[in-house]
Amino acid sequence: GTSGWRQRLSGSGIARSLSGLFRRNPALDDDLLDEIETALITADVGVSATTALVDDLRARMNKREFADAAELFAALRGALIAILQPVSKPLLIDGSARPFVIVTVGVNGVGKTTTIGKLARKFRDERRSLMLAAGDTFRAAAVAQLQAWGERNDVQVVAQGQNADAAAVAFDAYQAAKARGVEVLIADTAGRLHTQGGLMEELAKIVRVLGRQSSDVPHEILMVIDGTTGQNAIAQVRAFSAKVPVSGLVVTKLDGTAKGGVVFALAREFGIPIRYAGIGERPEDLRVFDAATFVDALLP
Ligand code: GDP
């Protein structure tokens, strides 16, 4: 429910600055709007989203729509939820797909491996059969790490040696998952900078090779983004989307020091569904993204 989120997100920049404001029971004036504007910008909501939000609040304030600051905050809450509503679309696993194929992509360090572990646990809890493809053939030890993890958690991992062709690994895994009637296949890919042209081509090849199996494969290209990286996250999504059809996002590290506001900027800029939020390092710290729950966890 909301309580777990609230506890985790209360430390975030946007929550802290807004709740500080609210507690002072401020007067309804331009200073209040300036402070809200600063809080939103500081939290990485982005200039264009912030300007739109604050301009709208100003117009309504000038029309005397709000009796007090609490009413203005309620309007802000509604406007923030309205931005996120269109991207609050959970990932629905089509049980008839067998395997339902999820390709995870993202830059190194964003929390991709952690997120795969969280997803694996979630699918296991839902009693779905699962297979992983160790597509991070680039990083030494990444394959061995995933294999060891799979053994500990009783999840099948398809792997080839280091420096194997990642598209071949994904292809093999798809064949194996199909032969065994596995419900969900998560194909990992090497983390790469969005500026690394060769690696971005390799990613496109993985998706292309899988697509030759069936036109609806992969069913989901899930991009993992670090919620603390602000506008850089926007650049990452733009570059990855230019190469492969990213169909869902996971925004990690929304707990603690995260600025959180990048979620609003992402929603406005791309409209790509935000499937999950990462709110901690533990396997259970993954939440289905929901607009109202997220906004309520941020606001006082
Ligand atoms: P990868 O390089 O993208 O595979 O990133 P990792 O999965 O290795 O994660 C990088 C670091 O971020 C690790 O220290 C994780 O524990 C941490 N991390 C991942 N997700 C979250 C999250 O939602 N919240 C927090 N606080 N830390 C996270």
GROMACS .gro file of C-alpha atoms and ligand atoms in nm:
model
  328
    1GLY     CA    1   0.000   0.000   0.000
    2THR     CA    2   0.093   0.367   0.020
    3SER     CA    3   0.258   0.341   0.361
    4GLY     CA    4   0.567   0.152   0.243
    5TRP     CA    5   0.616   0.399  -0.038
    6ARG     CA    6   0.567   0.700   0.182
    7GLN     CA    7   0.826   0.579   0.426
    8ARG     CA    8   1.077   0.524   0.146
    9LEU     CA    9   1.008   0.836  -0.055
   10SER     CA   10   0.975   1.080   0.233
   11GLY     CA   11   1.351   1.143   0.221
   12SER     CA   12   1.345   1.238  -0.143
   13GLY     CA   13   1.414   1.596  -0.245
   14ILE     CA   14   1.069   1.670  -0.378
   15ALA     CA   15   0.895   1.532  -0.069
   16ARG     CA   16   1.123   1.717   0.171
   17SER     CA   17   1.091   2.057   0.012
   18LEU     CA   18   0.717   2.035  -0.042
   19SER     CA   19   0.638   1.908   0.305
   20GLY     CA   20   0.857   2.182   0.460
   21LEU     CA   21   0.655   2.438   0.268
   22PHE     CA   22   0.323   2.289   0.361
   23ARG     CA   23   0.392   2.271   0.733
   24ARG     CA   24   0.448   2.644   0.751
   25ASN     CA   25   0.086   2.696   0.640
   26PRO     CA   26   0.194   2.961   0.388
   27ALA     CA   27  -0.010   3.250   0.256
   28LEU     CA   28  -0.158   3.223  -0.091
   29ASP     CA   29   0.074   3.451  -0.283
   30ASP     CA   30   0.345   3.467  -0.548
   31ASP     CA   31   0.610   3.370  -0.293
   32LEU     CA   32   0.433   3.039  -0.242
   33LEU     CA   33   0.430   2.976  -0.618
   34ASP     CA   34   0.800   3.068  -0.637
   35GLU     CA   35   0.878   2.821  -0.361
   36ILE     CA   36   0.679   2.546  -0.528
   37GLU     CA   37   0.859   2.624  -0.852
   38THR     CA   38   1.197   2.596  -0.682
   39ALA     CA   39   1.100   2.271  -0.512
   40LEU     CA   40   0.989   2.116  -0.840
   41ILE     CA   41   1.296   2.232  -1.033
   42THR     CA   42   1.527   2.112  -0.755
   43ALA     CA   43   1.358   1.774  -0.765
   44ASP     CA   44   1.431   1.743  -1.139
   45VAL     CA   45   1.073   1.774  -1.253
   46GLY     CA   46   1.217   1.969  -1.543
   47VAL     CA   47   1.169   2.327  -1.653
   48SER     CA   48   0.887   2.278  -1.901
   49ALA     CA   49   0.673   2.059  -1.673
   50THR     CA   50   0.737   2.292  -1.380
   51THR     CA   51   0.649   2.603  -1.577
   52ALA     CA   52   0.325   2.446  -1.699
   53LEU     CA   53   0.229   2.335  -1.347
   54VAL     CA   54   0.307   2.667  -1.182
   55ASP     CA   55   0.144   2.877  -1.457
   56ASP     CA   56  -0.174   2.677  -1.417
   57LEU     CA   57  -0.171   2.718  -1.038
   58ARG     CA   58  -0.109   3.092  -1.079
   59ALA     CA   59  -0.402   3.134  -1.316
   60ARG     CA   60  -0.633   2.948  -1.082
   61MET     CA   61  -0.505   3.137  -0.778
   62ASN     CA   62  -0.569   3.466  -0.956
   63LYS     CA   63  -0.923   3.352  -1.029
   64ARG     CA   64  -0.959   3.294  -0.654
   65GLU     CA   65  -1.022   2.925  -0.697
   66PHE     CA   66  -0.831   2.841  -0.380
   67ALA     CA   67  -0.946   2.942  -0.032
   68ASP     CA   68  -0.608   2.857   0.123
   69ALA     CA   69  -0.274   2.691   0.058
   70ALA     CA   70  -0.418   2.349   0.137
   71GLU     CA   71  -0.654   2.384  -0.159
   72LEU     CA   72  -0.370   2.492  -0.381
   73PHE     CA   73  -0.172   2.187  -0.271
   74ALA     CA   74  -0.470   1.968  -0.354
   75ALA     CA   75  -0.475   2.118  -0.703
   76LEU     CA   76  -0.101   2.053  -0.736
   77ARG     CA   77  -0.158   1.694  -0.631
   78GLY     CA   78  -0.425   1.654  -0.899
   79ALA     CA   79  -0.202   1.806  -1.165
   80LEU     CA   80   0.093   1.584  -1.072
   81ILE     CA   81  -0.125   1.273  -1.083
   82ALA     CA   82  -0.263   1.382  -1.421
   83ILE     CA   83   0.092   1.388  -1.563
   84LEU     CA   84   0.162   1.034  -1.443
   85GLN     CA   85  -0.174   0.875  -1.512
   86PRO     CA   86  -0.109   0.806  -1.881
   87VAL     CA   87   0.216   0.620  -1.801
   88SER     CA   88   0.075   0.418  -1.510
   89LYS     CA   89   0.031   0.104  -1.712
   90PRO     CA   90   0.148  -0.210  -1.537
   91LEU     CA   91   0.332  -0.478  -1.728
   92LEU     CA   92   0.079  -0.752  -1.796
   93ILE     CA   93   0.229  -1.092  -1.866
   94ASP     CA   94   0.047  -1.265  -2.149
   95GLY     CA   95   0.029  -1.617  -2.012
   96SER     CA   96  -0.033  -1.764  -2.356
   97ALA     CA   97   0.296  -1.634  -2.496
   98ARG     CA   98   0.527  -1.901  -2.346
   99PRO     CA   99   0.773  -1.755  -2.324
  100PHE     CA  100   0.674  -1.395  -2.260
  101VAL     CA  101   1.005  -1.229  -2.345
  102ILE     CA  102   1.138  -0.930  -2.155
  103VAL     CA  103   1.465  -0.774  -2.272
  104THR     CA  104   1.622  -0.553  -2.008
  105VAL     CA  105   1.837  -0.263  -2.121
  106GLY     CA  106   2.015   0.027  -1.959
  107VAL     CA  107   2.340   0.196  -1.869
  108ASN     CA  108   2.581   0.031  -1.621
  109GLY     CA  109   2.514   0.107  -1.257
  110VAL     CA  110   2.149   0.204  -1.290
  111GLY     CA  111   2.034  -0.105  -1.101
  112LYS     CA  112   1.960  -0.343  -1.388
  113THR     CA  113   2.099  -0.655  -1.220
  114THR     CA  114   1.921  -0.571  -0.896
  115THR     CA  115   1.597  -0.513  -1.085
  116ILE     CA  116   1.624  -0.849  -1.265
  117GLY     CA  117   1.662  -1.014  -0.924
  118LYS     CA  118   1.355  -0.830  -0.798
  119LEU     CA  119   1.153  -0.929  -1.104
  120ALA     CA  120   1.267  -1.290  -1.076
  121ARG     CA  121   1.150  -1.300  -0.719
  122LYS     CA  122   0.818  -1.142  -0.810
  123PHE     CA  123   0.753  -1.391  -1.089
  124ARG     CA  124   0.853  -1.677  -0.863
  125ASP     CA  125   0.608  -1.552  -0.600
  126GLU     CA  126   0.343  -1.552  -0.872
  127ARG     CA  127   0.440  -1.915  -0.942
  128ARG     CA  128   0.545  -1.844  -1.298
  129SER     CA  129   0.822  -2.053  -1.450
  130LEU     CA  130   1.116  -1.833  -1.535
  131MET     CA  131   1.437  -1.844  -1.732
  132LEU     CA  132   1.716  -1.590  -1.757
  133ALA     CA  133   1.948  -1.528  -2.051
  134ALA     CA  134   2.293  -1.412  -1.945
  135GLY     CA  135   2.327  -1.157  -2.220
  136ASP     CA  136   2.585  -0.947  -2.042
  137THR     CA  137   2.867  -1.121  -2.225
  138PHE     CA  138   3.075  -0.807  -2.214
  139ARG     CA  139   3.162  -0.772  -1.849
  140ALA     CA  140   3.401  -1.026  -1.698
  141ALA     CA  141   3.230  -1.233  -1.431
  142ALA     CA  142   2.882  -1.103  -1.511
  143VAL     CA  143   2.780  -1.438  -1.660
  144ALA     CA  144   2.923  -1.639  -1.370
  145GLN     CA  145   2.753  -1.400  -1.128
  146LEU     CA  146   2.414  -1.449  -1.289
  147GLN     CA  147   2.465  -1.827  -1.299
  148ALA     CA  148   2.552  -1.838  -0.930
  149TRP     CA  149   2.253  -1.620  -0.854
  150GLY     CA  150   2.031  -1.853  -1.058
  151GLU     CA  151   2.154  -2.156  -0.866
  152ARG     CA  152   2.089  -1.992  -0.531
  153ASN     CA  153   1.740  -1.886  -0.635
  154ASP     CA  154   1.651  -2.194  -0.832
  155VAL     CA  155   1.612  -2.008  -1.161
  156GLN     CA  156   1.740  -2.152  -1.488
  157VAL     CA  157   2.008  -1.940  -1.654
  158VAL     CA  158   2.108  -1.983  -2.017
  159ALA     CA  159   2.464  -1.868  -2.077
  160GLN     CA  160   2.755  -1.897  -2.314
  161GLY     CA  161   3.110  -1.791  -2.244
  162GLN     CA  162   3.229  -1.439  -2.195
  163ASN     CA  163   3.249  -1.246  -2.522
  164ALA     CA  164   2.988  -1.473  -2.680
  165ASP     CA  165   2.753  -1.305  -2.922
  166ALA     CA  166   2.476  -1.163  -2.702
  167ALA     CA  167   2.218  -1.208  -2.977
  168ALA     CA  168   2.311  -1.577  -3.001
  169VAL     CA  169   2.267  -1.614  -2.624
  170ALA     CA  170   1.923  -1.454  -2.643
  171PHE     CA  171   1.830  -1.675  -2.939
  172ASP     CA  172   1.943  -1.995  -2.759
  173ALA     CA  173   1.756  -1.894  -2.447
  174TYR     CA  174   1.440  -1.829  -2.646
  175GLN     CA  175   1.461  -2.173  -2.807
  176ALA     CA  176   1.522  -2.340  -2.470
  177ALA     CA  177   1.240  -2.151  -2.300
  178LYS     CA  178   1.001  -2.237  -2.582
  179ALA     CA  179   1.099  -2.605  -2.577
  180ARG     CA  180   1.040  -2.624  -2.204
  181GLY     CA  181   0.719  -2.422  -2.200
  182VAL     CA  182   0.870  -2.157  -1.971
  183GLU     CA  183   0.633  -1.867  -1.904
  184VAL     CA  184   0.871  -1.575  -1.872
  185LEU     CA  185   1.216  -1.526  -2.022
  186ILE     CA  186   1.420  -1.229  -1.906
  187ALA     CA  187   1.706  -1.158  -2.144
  188ASP     CA  188   1.969  -0.941  -1.983
  189THR     CA  189   2.193  -0.726  -2.198
  190ALA     CA  190   2.527  -0.566  -2.124
  191GLY     CA  191   2.506  -0.223  -1.971
  192ARG     CA  192   2.623   0.032  -2.219
  193LEU     CA  193   2.652   0.401  -2.249
  194HIS     CA  194   2.396   0.547  -2.482
  195THR     CA  195   2.688   0.712  -2.661
  196GLN     CA  196   2.861   0.380  -2.745
  197GLY     CA  197   2.755   0.334  -3.106
  198GLY     CA  198   2.881  -0.024  -3.153
  199LEU     CA  199   2.715  -0.151  -2.840
  200MET     CA  200   2.391   0.023  -2.928
  201GLU     CA  201   2.401  -0.157  -3.265
  202GLU     CA  202   2.454  -0.486  -3.083
  203LEU     CA  203   2.143  -0.415  -2.878
  204ALA     CA  204   1.941  -0.353  -3.191
  205LYS     CA  205   2.071  -0.686  -3.324
  206ILE     CA  206   1.955  -0.875  -3.013
  207VAL     CA  207   1.606  -0.736  -3.058
  208ARG     CA  208   1.612  -0.804  -3.433
  209VAL     CA  209   1.722  -1.167  -3.388
  210LEU     CA  210   1.452  -1.230  -3.127
  211GLY     CA  211   1.198  -1.066  -3.355
  212ARG     CA  212   1.272  -1.321  -3.626
  213GLN     CA  213   1.129  -1.590  -3.399
  214SER     CA  214   0.793  -1.423  -3.382
  215SER     CA  215   0.682  -1.072  -3.467
  216ASP     CA  216   0.559  -1.003  -3.113
  217VAL     CA  217   0.894  -1.098  -2.957
  218PRO     CA  218   1.032  -0.942  -2.747
  219HIS     CA  219   0.704  -0.860  -2.577
  220GLU     CA  220   0.868  -0.597  -2.360
  221ILE     CA  221   1.184  -0.394  -2.389
  222LEU     CA  222   1.226  -0.279  -2.035
  223MET     CA  223   1.467   0.007  -1.981
  224VAL     CA  224   1.608   0.056  -1.633
  225ILE     CA  225   1.684   0.414  -1.530
  226ASP     CA  226   1.847   0.555  -1.219
  227GLY     CA  227   1.600   0.803  -1.067
  228THR     CA  228   1.883   1.008  -0.919
  229THR     CA  229   2.041   1.102  -1.251
  230GLY     CA  230   1.797   1.375  -1.346
  231GLN     CA  231   1.816   1.510  -1.696
  232ASN     CA  232   2.078   1.252  -1.795
  233ALA     CA  233   1.804   0.990  -1.762
  234ILE     CA  234   1.611   1.180  -2.029
  235ALA     CA  235   1.910   1.166  -2.264
  236GLN     CA  236   1.947   0.792  -2.200
  237VAL     CA  237   1.585   0.714  -2.282
  238ARG     CA  238   1.602   0.929  -2.594
  239ALA     CA  239   1.912   0.746  -2.723
  240PHE     CA  240   1.792   0.394  -2.642
  241SER     CA  241   1.448   0.461  -2.788
  242ALA     CA  242   1.610   0.571  -3.110
  243LYS     CA  243   1.767   0.225  -3.145
  244VAL     CA  244   1.508  -0.014  -3.003
  245PRO     CA  245   1.138   0.026  -2.927
  246VAL     CA  246   1.156   0.072  -2.550
  247SER     CA  247   0.811  -0.027  -2.422
  248GLY     CA  248   0.848   0.013  -2.049
  249LEU     CA  249   1.062   0.184  -1.788
  250VAL     CA  250   1.177   0.092  -1.440
  251VAL     CA  251   1.290   0.392  -1.238
  252THR     CA  252   1.523   0.282  -0.958
  253LYS     CA  253   1.661   0.447  -0.643
  254LEU     CA  254   1.349   0.651  -0.580
  255ASP     CA  255   1.413   0.594  -0.210
  256GLY     CA  256   1.649   0.800   0.000
  257THR     CA  257   1.826   1.078  -0.180
  258ALA     CA  258   1.649   1.035  -0.510
  259LYS     CA  259   1.514   1.347  -0.666
  260GLY     CA  260   1.212   1.161  -0.793
  261GLY     CA  261   1.091   1.443  -1.010
  262VAL     CA  262   1.252   1.293  -1.317
  263VAL     CA  263   0.953   1.060  -1.330
  264PHE     CA  264   0.735   1.358  -1.429
  265ALA     CA  265   0.983   1.476  -1.689
  266LEU     CA  266   1.000   1.123  -1.836
  267ALA     CA  267   0.622   1.094  -1.848
  268ARG     CA  268   0.582   1.425  -2.030
  269GLU     CA  269   0.872   1.375  -2.267
  270PHE     CA  270   0.815   1.014  -2.380
  271GLY     CA  271   0.482   0.880  -2.257
  272ILE     CA  272   0.648   0.538  -2.221
  273PRO     CA  273   0.475   0.334  -1.947
  274ILE     CA  274   0.659   0.333  -1.616
  275ARG     CA  275   0.615  -0.027  -1.511
  276TYR     CA  276   0.793  -0.036  -1.179
  277ALA     CA  277   0.964   0.181  -0.921
  278GLY     CA  278   1.272   0.063  -0.730
  279ILE     CA  279   1.254   0.185  -0.373
  280GLY     CA  280   1.546   0.005  -0.215
  281GLU     CA  281   1.820  -0.252  -0.260
  282ARG     CA  282   1.638  -0.557  -0.124
  283PRO     CA  283   1.466  -0.810  -0.350
  284GLU     CA  284   1.123  -0.701  -0.227
  285ASP     CA  285   1.186  -0.331  -0.293
  286LEU     CA  286   1.007  -0.315  -0.626
  287ARG     CA  287   0.662  -0.161  -0.667
  288VAL     CA  288   0.419  -0.158  -0.955
  289PHE     CA  289   0.417   0.207  -1.054
  290ASP     CA  290   0.093   0.386  -0.977
  291ALA     CA  291   0.037   0.760  -1.029
  292ALA     CA  292  -0.174   0.838  -0.722
  293THR     CA  293   0.030   0.618  -0.489
  294PHE     CA  294   0.352   0.778  -0.607
  295VAL     CA  295   0.228   1.135  -0.579
  296ASP     CA  296   0.069   1.075  -0.239
  297ALA     CA  297   0.398   0.936  -0.114
  298LEU     CA  298   0.570   1.257  -0.222
  299LEU     CA  299   0.324   1.509  -0.090
  300PRO     CA  300   0.279   1.603   0.275
  301GDP     P1  301   2.370  -0.250  -1.289
  301GDP     O1  302   2.511  -0.215  -1.318
  301GDP     O2  303   2.276  -0.166  -1.367
  301GDP     O3  304   2.341  -0.395  -1.302
  301GDP     O4  305   2.343  -0.206  -1.138
  301GDP     P2  306   2.330  -0.292  -1.004
  301GDP     O5  307   2.206  -0.373  -1.008
  301GDP     O6  308   2.457  -0.362  -0.978
  301GDP     O7  309   2.304  -0.176  -0.897
  301GDP     C1  310   2.397  -0.072  -0.873
  301GDP     C2  311   2.381  -0.025  -0.729
  301GDP     O8  312   2.254   0.036  -0.713
  301GDP     C3  313   2.386  -0.138  -0.628
  301GDP     O9  314   2.458  -0.093  -0.515
  301GDP     C4  315   2.240  -0.162  -0.592
  301GDP    O10  316   2.224  -0.215  -0.463
  301GDP     C5  317   2.184  -0.021  -0.602
  301GDP     N1  318   2.039  -0.017  -0.630
  301GDP     C6  319   1.970  -0.078  -0.729
  301GDP     N2  320   1.838  -0.049  -0.722
  301GDP     C7  321   1.821   0.032  -0.617
  301GDP     C8  322   1.706   0.100  -0.555
  301GDP    O11  323   1.590   0.092  -0.601
  301GDP     N3  324   1.732   0.176  -0.446
  301GDP     C9  325   1.858   0.189  -0.394
  301GDP     N4  326   1.874   0.266  -0.286
  301GDP     N5  327   1.967   0.130  -0.448
  301GDP    C10  328   1.949   0.052  -0.557
   0.00000   0.00000   0.00000
